[in-house]
Tab-separated table of C-alpha atoms in Angstrom:
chain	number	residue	atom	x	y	z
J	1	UNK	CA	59.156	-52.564	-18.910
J	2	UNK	CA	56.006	-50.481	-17.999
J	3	UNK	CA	55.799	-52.935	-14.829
J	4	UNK	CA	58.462	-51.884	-12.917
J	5	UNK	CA	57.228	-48.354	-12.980
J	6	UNK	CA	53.661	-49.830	-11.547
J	7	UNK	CA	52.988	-48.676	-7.748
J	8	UNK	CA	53.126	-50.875	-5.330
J	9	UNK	CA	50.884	-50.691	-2.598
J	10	UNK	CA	49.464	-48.016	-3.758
J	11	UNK	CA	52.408	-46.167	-2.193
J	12	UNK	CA	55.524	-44.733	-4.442
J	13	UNK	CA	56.919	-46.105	-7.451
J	14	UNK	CA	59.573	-48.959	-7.105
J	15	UNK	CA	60.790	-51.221	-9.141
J	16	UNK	CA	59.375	-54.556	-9.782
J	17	UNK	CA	61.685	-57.623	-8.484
J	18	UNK	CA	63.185	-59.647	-11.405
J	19	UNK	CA	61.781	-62.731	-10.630
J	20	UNK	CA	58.435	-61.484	-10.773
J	21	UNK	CA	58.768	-59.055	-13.421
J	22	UNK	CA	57.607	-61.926	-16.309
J	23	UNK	CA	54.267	-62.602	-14.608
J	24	UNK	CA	54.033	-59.187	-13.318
J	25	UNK	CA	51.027	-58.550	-16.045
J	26	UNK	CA	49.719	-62.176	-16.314
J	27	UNK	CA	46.999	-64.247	-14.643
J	28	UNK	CA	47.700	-65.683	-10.913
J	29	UNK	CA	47.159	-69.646	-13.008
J	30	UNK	CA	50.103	-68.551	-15.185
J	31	UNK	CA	52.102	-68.107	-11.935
J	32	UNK	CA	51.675	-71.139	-10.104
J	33	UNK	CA	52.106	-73.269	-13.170
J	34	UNK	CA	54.679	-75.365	-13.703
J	35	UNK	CA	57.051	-75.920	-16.600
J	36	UNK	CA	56.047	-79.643	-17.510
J	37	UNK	CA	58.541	-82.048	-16.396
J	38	UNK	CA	57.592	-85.503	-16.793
J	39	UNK	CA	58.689	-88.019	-14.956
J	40	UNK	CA	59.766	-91.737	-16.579
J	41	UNK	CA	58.513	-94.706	-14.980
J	42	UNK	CA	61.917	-95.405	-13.765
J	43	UNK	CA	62.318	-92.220	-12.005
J	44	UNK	CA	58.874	-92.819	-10.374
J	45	UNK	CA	59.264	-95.941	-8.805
J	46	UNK	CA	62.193	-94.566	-7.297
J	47	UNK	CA	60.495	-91.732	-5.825
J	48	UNK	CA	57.793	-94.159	-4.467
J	49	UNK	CA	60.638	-96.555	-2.648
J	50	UNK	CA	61.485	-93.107	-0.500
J	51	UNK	CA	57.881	-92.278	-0.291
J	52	UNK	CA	56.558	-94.930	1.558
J	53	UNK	CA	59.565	-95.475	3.276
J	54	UNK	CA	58.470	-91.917	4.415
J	55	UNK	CA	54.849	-92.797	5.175
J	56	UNK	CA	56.064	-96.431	6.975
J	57	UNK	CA	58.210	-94.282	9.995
J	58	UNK	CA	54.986	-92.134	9.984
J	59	UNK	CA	53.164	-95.277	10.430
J	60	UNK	CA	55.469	-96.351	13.070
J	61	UNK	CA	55.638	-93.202	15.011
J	62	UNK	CA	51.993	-92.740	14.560
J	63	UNK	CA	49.838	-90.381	17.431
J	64	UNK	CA	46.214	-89.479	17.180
J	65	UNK	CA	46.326	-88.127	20.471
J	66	UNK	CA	46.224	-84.246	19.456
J	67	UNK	CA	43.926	-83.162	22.377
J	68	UNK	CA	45.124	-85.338	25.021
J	69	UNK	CA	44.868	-89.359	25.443
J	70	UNK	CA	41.799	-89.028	27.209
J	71	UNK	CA	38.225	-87.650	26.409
J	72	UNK	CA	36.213	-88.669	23.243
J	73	UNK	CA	37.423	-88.695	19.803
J	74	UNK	CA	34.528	-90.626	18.335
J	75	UNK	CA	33.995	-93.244	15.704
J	76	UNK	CA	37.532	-91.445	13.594
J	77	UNK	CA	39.527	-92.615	16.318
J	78	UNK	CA	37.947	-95.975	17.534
J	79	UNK	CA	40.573	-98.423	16.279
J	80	UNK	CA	42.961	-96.421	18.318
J	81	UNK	CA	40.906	-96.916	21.102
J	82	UNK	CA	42.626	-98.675	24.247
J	83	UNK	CA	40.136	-98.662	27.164
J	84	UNK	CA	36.650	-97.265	27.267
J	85	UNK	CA	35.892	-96.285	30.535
J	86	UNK	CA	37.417	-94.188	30.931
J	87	UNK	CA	38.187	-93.724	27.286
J	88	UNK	CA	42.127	-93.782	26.585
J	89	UNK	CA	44.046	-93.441	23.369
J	90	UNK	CA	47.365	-95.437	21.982
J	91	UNK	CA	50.043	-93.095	21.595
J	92	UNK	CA	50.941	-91.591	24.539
J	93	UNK	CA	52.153	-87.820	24.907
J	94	UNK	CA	51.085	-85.805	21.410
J	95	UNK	CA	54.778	-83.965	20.499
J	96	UNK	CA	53.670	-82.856	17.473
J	97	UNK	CA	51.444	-83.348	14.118
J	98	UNK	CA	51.504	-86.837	12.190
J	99	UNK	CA	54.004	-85.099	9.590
J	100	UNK	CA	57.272	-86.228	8.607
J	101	UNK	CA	59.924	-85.300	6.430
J	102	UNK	CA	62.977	-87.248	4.762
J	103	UNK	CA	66.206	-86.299	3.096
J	104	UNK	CA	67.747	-88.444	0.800
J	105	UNK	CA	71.040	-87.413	-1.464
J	106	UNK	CA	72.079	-87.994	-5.360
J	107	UNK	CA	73.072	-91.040	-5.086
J	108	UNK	CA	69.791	-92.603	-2.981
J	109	UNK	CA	71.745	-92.221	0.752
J	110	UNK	CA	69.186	-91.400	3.469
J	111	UNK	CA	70.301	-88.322	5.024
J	112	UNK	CA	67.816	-88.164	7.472
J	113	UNK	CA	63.835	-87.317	8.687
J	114	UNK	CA	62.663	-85.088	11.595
J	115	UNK	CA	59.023	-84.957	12.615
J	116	UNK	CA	56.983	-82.062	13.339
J	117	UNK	CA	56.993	-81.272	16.630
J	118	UNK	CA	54.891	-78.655	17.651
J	119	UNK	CA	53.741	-79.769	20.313
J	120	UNK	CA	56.484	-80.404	22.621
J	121	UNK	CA	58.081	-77.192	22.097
J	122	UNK	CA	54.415	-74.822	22.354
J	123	UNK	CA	55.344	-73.385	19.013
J	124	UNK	CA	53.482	-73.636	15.629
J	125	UNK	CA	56.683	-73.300	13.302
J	126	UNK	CA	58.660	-76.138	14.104
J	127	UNK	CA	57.326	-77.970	10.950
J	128	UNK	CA	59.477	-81.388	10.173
J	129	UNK	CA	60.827	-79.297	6.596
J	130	UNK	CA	62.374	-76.621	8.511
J	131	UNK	CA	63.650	-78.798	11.522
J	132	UNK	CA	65.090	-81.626	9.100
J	133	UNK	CA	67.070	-79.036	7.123
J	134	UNK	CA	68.536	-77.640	10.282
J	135	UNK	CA	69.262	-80.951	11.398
J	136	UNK	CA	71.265	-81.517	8.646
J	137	UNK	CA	73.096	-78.249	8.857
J	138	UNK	CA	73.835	-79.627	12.135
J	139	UNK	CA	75.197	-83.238	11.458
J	140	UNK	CA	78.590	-82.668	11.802
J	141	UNK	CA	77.301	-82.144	15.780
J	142	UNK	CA	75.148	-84.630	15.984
J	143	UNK	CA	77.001	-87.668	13.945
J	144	UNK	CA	74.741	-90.398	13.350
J	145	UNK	CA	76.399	-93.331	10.975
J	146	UNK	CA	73.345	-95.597	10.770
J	147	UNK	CA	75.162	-97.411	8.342
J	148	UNK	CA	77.929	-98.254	10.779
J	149	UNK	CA	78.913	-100.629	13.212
J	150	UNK	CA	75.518	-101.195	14.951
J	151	UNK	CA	76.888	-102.974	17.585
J	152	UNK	CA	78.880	-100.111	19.421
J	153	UNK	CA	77.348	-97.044	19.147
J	154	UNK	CA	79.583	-93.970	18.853
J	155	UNK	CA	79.904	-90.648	20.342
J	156	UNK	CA	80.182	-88.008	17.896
J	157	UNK	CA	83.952	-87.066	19.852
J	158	UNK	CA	84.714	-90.691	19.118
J	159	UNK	CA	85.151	-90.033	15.298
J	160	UNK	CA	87.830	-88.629	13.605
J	161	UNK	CA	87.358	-84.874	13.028
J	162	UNK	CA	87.520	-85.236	8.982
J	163	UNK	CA	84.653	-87.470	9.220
J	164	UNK	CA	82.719	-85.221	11.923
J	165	UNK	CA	82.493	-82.583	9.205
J	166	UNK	CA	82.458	-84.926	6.344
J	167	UNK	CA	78.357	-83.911	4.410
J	168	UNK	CA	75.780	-86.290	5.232
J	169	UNK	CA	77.283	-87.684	8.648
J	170	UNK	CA	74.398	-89.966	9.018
J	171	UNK	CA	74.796	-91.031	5.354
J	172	UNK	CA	78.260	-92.473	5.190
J	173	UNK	CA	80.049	-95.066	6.607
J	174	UNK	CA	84.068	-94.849	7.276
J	175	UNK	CA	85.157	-96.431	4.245
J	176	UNK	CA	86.891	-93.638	2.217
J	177	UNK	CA	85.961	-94.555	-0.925
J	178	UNK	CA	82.902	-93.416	-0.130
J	179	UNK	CA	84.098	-89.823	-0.051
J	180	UNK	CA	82.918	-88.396	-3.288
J	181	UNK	CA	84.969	-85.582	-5.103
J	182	UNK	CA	81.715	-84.391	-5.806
J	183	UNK	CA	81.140	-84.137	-1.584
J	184	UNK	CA	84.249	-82.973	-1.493
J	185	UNK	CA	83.558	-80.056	-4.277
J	186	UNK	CA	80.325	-79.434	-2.248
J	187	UNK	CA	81.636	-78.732	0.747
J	188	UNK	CA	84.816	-76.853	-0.678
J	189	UNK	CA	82.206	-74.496	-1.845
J	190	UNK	CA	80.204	-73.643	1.211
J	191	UNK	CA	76.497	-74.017	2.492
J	192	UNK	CA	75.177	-72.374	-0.412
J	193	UNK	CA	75.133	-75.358	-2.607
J	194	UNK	CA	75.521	-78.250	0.118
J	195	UNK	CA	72.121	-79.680	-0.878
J	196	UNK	CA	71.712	-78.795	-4.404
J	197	UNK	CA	71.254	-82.554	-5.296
J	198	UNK	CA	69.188	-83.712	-2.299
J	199	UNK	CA	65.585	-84.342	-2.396
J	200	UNK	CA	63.435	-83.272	0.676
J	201	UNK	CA	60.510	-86.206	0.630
J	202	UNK	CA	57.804	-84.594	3.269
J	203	UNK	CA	54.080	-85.800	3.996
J	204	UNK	CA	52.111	-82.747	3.171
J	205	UNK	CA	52.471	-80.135	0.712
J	206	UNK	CA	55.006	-77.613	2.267
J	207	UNK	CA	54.495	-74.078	4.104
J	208	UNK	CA	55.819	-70.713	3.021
J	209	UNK	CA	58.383	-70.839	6.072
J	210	UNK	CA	59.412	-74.870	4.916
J	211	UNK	CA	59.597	-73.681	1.287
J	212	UNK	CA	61.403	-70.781	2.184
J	213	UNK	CA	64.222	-72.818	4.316
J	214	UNK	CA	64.081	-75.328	1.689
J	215	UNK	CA	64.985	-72.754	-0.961
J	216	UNK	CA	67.844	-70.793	1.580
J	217	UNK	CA	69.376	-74.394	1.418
J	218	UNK	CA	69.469	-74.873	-2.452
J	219	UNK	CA	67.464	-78.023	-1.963
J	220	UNK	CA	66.914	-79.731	-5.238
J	221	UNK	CA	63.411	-80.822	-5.169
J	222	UNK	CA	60.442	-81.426	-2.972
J	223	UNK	CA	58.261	-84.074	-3.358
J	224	UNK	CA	54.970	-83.971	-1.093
J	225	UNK	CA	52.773	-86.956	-0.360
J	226	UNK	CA	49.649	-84.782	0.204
J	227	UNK	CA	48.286	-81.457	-0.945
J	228	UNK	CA	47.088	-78.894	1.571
J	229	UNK	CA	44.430	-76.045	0.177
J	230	UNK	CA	45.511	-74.186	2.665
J	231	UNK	CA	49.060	-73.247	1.646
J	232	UNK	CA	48.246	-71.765	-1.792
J	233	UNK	CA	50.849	-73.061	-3.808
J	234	UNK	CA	53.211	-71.445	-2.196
J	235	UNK	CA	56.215	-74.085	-3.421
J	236	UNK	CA	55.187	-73.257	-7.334
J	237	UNK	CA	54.700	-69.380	-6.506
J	238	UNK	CA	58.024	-69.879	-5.024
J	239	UNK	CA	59.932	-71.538	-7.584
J	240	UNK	CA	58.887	-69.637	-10.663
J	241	UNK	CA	59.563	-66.136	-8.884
J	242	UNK	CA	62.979	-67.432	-7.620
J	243	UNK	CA	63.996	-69.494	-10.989
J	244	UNK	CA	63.486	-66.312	-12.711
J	245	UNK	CA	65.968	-63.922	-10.502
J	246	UNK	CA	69.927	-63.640	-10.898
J	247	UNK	CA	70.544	-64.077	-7.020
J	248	UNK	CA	71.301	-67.904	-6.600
J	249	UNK	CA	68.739	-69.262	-4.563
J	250	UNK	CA	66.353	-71.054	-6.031
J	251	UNK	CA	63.081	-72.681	-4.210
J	252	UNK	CA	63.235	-76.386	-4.840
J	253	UNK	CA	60.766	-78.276	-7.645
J	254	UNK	CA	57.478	-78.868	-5.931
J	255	UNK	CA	56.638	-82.536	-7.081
J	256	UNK	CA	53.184	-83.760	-6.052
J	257	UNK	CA	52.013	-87.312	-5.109
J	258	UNK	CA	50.203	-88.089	-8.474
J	259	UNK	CA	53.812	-86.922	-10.575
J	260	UNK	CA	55.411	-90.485	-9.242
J	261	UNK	CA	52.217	-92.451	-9.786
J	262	UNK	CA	51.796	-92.490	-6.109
J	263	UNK	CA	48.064	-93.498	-5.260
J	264	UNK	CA	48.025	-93.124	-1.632
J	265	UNK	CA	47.926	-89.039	-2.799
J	266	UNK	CA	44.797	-88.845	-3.596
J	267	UNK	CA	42.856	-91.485	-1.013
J	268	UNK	CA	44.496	-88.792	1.556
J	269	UNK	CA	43.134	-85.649	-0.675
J	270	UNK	CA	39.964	-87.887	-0.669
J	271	UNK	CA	39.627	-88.731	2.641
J	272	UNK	CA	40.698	-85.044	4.144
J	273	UNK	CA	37.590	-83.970	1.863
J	274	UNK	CA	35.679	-86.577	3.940
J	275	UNK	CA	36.694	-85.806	6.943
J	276	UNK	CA	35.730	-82.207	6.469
J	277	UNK	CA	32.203	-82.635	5.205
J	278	UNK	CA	31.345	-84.785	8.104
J	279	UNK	CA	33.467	-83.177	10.948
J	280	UNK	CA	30.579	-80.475	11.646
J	281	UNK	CA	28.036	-83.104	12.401
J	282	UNK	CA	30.240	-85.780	13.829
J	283	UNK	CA	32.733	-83.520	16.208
J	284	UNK	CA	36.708	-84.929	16.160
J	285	UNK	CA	36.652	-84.553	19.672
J	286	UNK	CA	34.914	-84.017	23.439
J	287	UNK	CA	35.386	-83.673	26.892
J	288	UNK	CA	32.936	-83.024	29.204
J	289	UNK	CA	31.499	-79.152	27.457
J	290	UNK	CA	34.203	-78.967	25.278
J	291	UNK	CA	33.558	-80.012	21.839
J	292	UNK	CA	35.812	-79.727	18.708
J	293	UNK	CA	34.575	-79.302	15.308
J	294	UNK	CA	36.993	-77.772	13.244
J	295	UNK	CA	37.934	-79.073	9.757
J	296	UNK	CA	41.489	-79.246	10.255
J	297	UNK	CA	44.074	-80.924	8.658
J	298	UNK	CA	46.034	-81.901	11.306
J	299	UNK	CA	43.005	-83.301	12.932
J	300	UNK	CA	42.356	-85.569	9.725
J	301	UNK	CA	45.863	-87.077	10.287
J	302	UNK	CA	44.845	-88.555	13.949
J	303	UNK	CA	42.078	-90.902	12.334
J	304	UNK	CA	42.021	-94.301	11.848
J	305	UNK	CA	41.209	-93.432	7.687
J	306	UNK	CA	45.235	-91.452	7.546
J	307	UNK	CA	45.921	-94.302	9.876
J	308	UNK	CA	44.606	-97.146	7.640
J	309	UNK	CA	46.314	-95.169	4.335
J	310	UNK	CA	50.011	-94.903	6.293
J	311	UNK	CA	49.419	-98.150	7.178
J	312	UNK	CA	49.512	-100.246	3.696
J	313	UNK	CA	52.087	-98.350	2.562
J	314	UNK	CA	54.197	-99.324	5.432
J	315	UNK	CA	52.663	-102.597	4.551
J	316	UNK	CA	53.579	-102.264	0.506
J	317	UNK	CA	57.129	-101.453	1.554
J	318	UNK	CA	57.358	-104.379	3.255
J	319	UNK	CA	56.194	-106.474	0.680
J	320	UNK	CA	58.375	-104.774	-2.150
J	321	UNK	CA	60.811	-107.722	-3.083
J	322	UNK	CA	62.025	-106.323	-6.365
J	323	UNK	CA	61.422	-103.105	-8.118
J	324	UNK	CA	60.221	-103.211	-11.569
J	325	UNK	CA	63.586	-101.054	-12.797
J	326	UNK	CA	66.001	-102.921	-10.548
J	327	UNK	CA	69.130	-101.634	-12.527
J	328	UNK	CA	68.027	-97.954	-12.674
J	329	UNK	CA	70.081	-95.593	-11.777
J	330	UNK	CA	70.265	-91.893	-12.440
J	331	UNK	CA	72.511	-90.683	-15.003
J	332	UNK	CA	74.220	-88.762	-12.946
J	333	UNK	CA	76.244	-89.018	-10.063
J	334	UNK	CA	77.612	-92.799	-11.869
J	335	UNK	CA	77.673	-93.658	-7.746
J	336	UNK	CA	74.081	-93.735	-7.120
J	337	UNK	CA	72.278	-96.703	-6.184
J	338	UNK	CA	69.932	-99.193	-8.389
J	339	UNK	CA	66.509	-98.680	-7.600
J	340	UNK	CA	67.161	-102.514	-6.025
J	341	UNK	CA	70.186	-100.770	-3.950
J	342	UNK	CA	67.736	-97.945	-3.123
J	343	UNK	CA	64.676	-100.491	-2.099
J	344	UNK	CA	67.283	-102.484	-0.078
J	345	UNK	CA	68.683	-98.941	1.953
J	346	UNK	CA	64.853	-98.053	2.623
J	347	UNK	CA	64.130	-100.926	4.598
J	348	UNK	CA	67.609	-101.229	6.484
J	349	UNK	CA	66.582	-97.738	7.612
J	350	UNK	CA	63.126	-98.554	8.431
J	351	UNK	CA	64.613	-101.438	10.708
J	352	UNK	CA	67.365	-99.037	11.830
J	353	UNK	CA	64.633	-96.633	13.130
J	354	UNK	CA	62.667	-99.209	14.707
J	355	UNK	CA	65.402	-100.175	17.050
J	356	UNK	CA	66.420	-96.787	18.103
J	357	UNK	CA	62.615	-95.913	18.586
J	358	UNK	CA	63.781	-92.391	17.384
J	359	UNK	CA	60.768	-89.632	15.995
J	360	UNK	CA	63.806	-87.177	14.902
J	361	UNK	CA	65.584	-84.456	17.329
J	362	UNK	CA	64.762	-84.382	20.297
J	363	UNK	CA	65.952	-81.152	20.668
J	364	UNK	CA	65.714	-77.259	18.896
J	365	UNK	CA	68.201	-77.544	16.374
């Protein structure tokens, strides 16, 4: 127990937090590892149904247009290119970063998906993690049954008040046998625990503010579609300090790309690498003197390689007729979809989204 008498900051003696006291004398790669968890086949392919369900409304939503739809982004934009003189971009206004996150509950119900939107509100933290689990703090104001009744949309006032705070507005439809005990139990028992079964499905490897929502929530697990250098593992440092401590709040399971057999994972990783060694020679962007070099992430997402990726998964998820595992199910909640039920939900979404032409909130939430 030496550790907790260690100085901190070279200032006065205090006492080391629990959940880092067991790695308090061990290597950094001891932190940020990861008790092995393997994931069955089963279990991956139905990770991959929400994943590029995920990466097909990216896909759909998709705009390169980060410095404006006019100017010169080169040869990594050129299949995005509408006219050339002058030289104008598809996409229109650029609200925020190609990044996009999804929600989906226990039993396989899309909750919902926000995009990051940056852009339109002149702010760098309104990441699509953070605003997606707002926005679902926030359903029982904005009730959206996708599920329900197509034909005559509904004002949240419309619906009865048990269903306006009912979890996972967007998720249910108005049959009540559809009301869980276990939503019930969940709600009975207060935000704290509200998402302790959902998994948050999000394009690139989350933030420390996104994990840190993510863990405030009690969300179950994370699983990112591409790794970013640049956040340092914050999601593993995360989850071991906070799985260690008494307190309750745990930082969800980081689950990378290559843990669900996902290949698209690393021809992003691949082509971000790419992009970088070539982006100092070949500049992203000009106008007139200005001139943009900068290896950035965000940047790599505009090109026609992210473009060409998003776009045969969209194209894979269209194709998908029948899952290898139709009949899996998790064991538990014994209400959760098939995989075949789940495969089925993904592209009724897809189509749902489509016809509302929504990118998320519209909105602070």
């Amino acid at each position: 127990m030496a550790a907790r008498d260690s100085q901190r900051g070279g200032a006065q003696a205090e006492e080391v937090p629990p959940g880092l006291l067991p790695f308090w004398d061990k290597t950094v790669q001891h932190f940020v590892q990861l008790d092995e968890l393997p994931i069955a086949p089963p279990a991956q392919e139905r990770h991959r149904i929400y994943a590029l369900l995920l990466m097909a409304l990216i896909a759909d939503r998709w705009n390169g247009n980060k410095y404006g739809e006019t100017g010169d982004y080169g040869q990594w934009r050129a299949g995005q290119l509408l006219t050339t003189s002058p030289n104008v971009y598809s996409g229109g206004s650029y609200l925020g970063h190609n990044i996009a996150a999804l929600a989906v509950d226990a039993d396989g119900r899309v909750i919902d998906f926000d995009f990051n939107h940056n852009e339109v509100f002149d702010s760098s933290v309104e990441h699509a993690e953070s605003r997606l689990i707002r926005r679902v703090f926030a359903l029982n104001q904005v009730y959206d049954p996708w599920q329900l009744d197509r034909e005559r949309p509904r004002r949240a006032r419309d619906v009865p008040a048990r269903q306006r705070h009912q979890l996972f507005a967007t998720a249910v439809t108005d049959r009540a046998e559809l009301v869980t005990a276990r939503t019930a139990e969940r709600v009975a028992s207060g935000y704290s625990t509200l998402l302790s079964d959902v998994t948050v499905y999000t394009s690139l490897e989350p933030c420390a503010q996104c994990t840190g929502i993510m863990c405030l929530a009690s969300v179950k697990e994370v699983v990112y579609l591409q790794p970013d250098d640049g956040q340092f593992l914050i999601g593993n440092i995360m989850r071991r300090a906070t799985k260690a401590q008494p307190l309750g709040f745990t930082a969800p399971r980081p689950v990378s790309g290559t843990e669900i057999d996902l290949g698209y994972y690393n021809e992003l990783a691949t082509g971000y690498q790419e992009f970088m060694r070539r982006v100092l020679d070949e500049p992203f962007y000009r106008k007139g003197d200005h001139t943009i070099r900068t290896p950035s992430l965000t940047s790599f997402l505009c090109t026609d390689a992210a473009y060409r990726i998003y776009g045969q998964a969209r194209a894979e998820l269209g194709r998908w007729k029948a899952p290898k595992y139709p009949e899996h199910r998790p064991e538990q909640p014994e209400s959760s979809f098939t995989n075949q039920q789940a495969l089925a939900l993904a592209k009724d979404f897809l189509q749902y989204l489509r016809a509302i032409q929504n990118r998320g909130t519209a909105h602070r939430v």
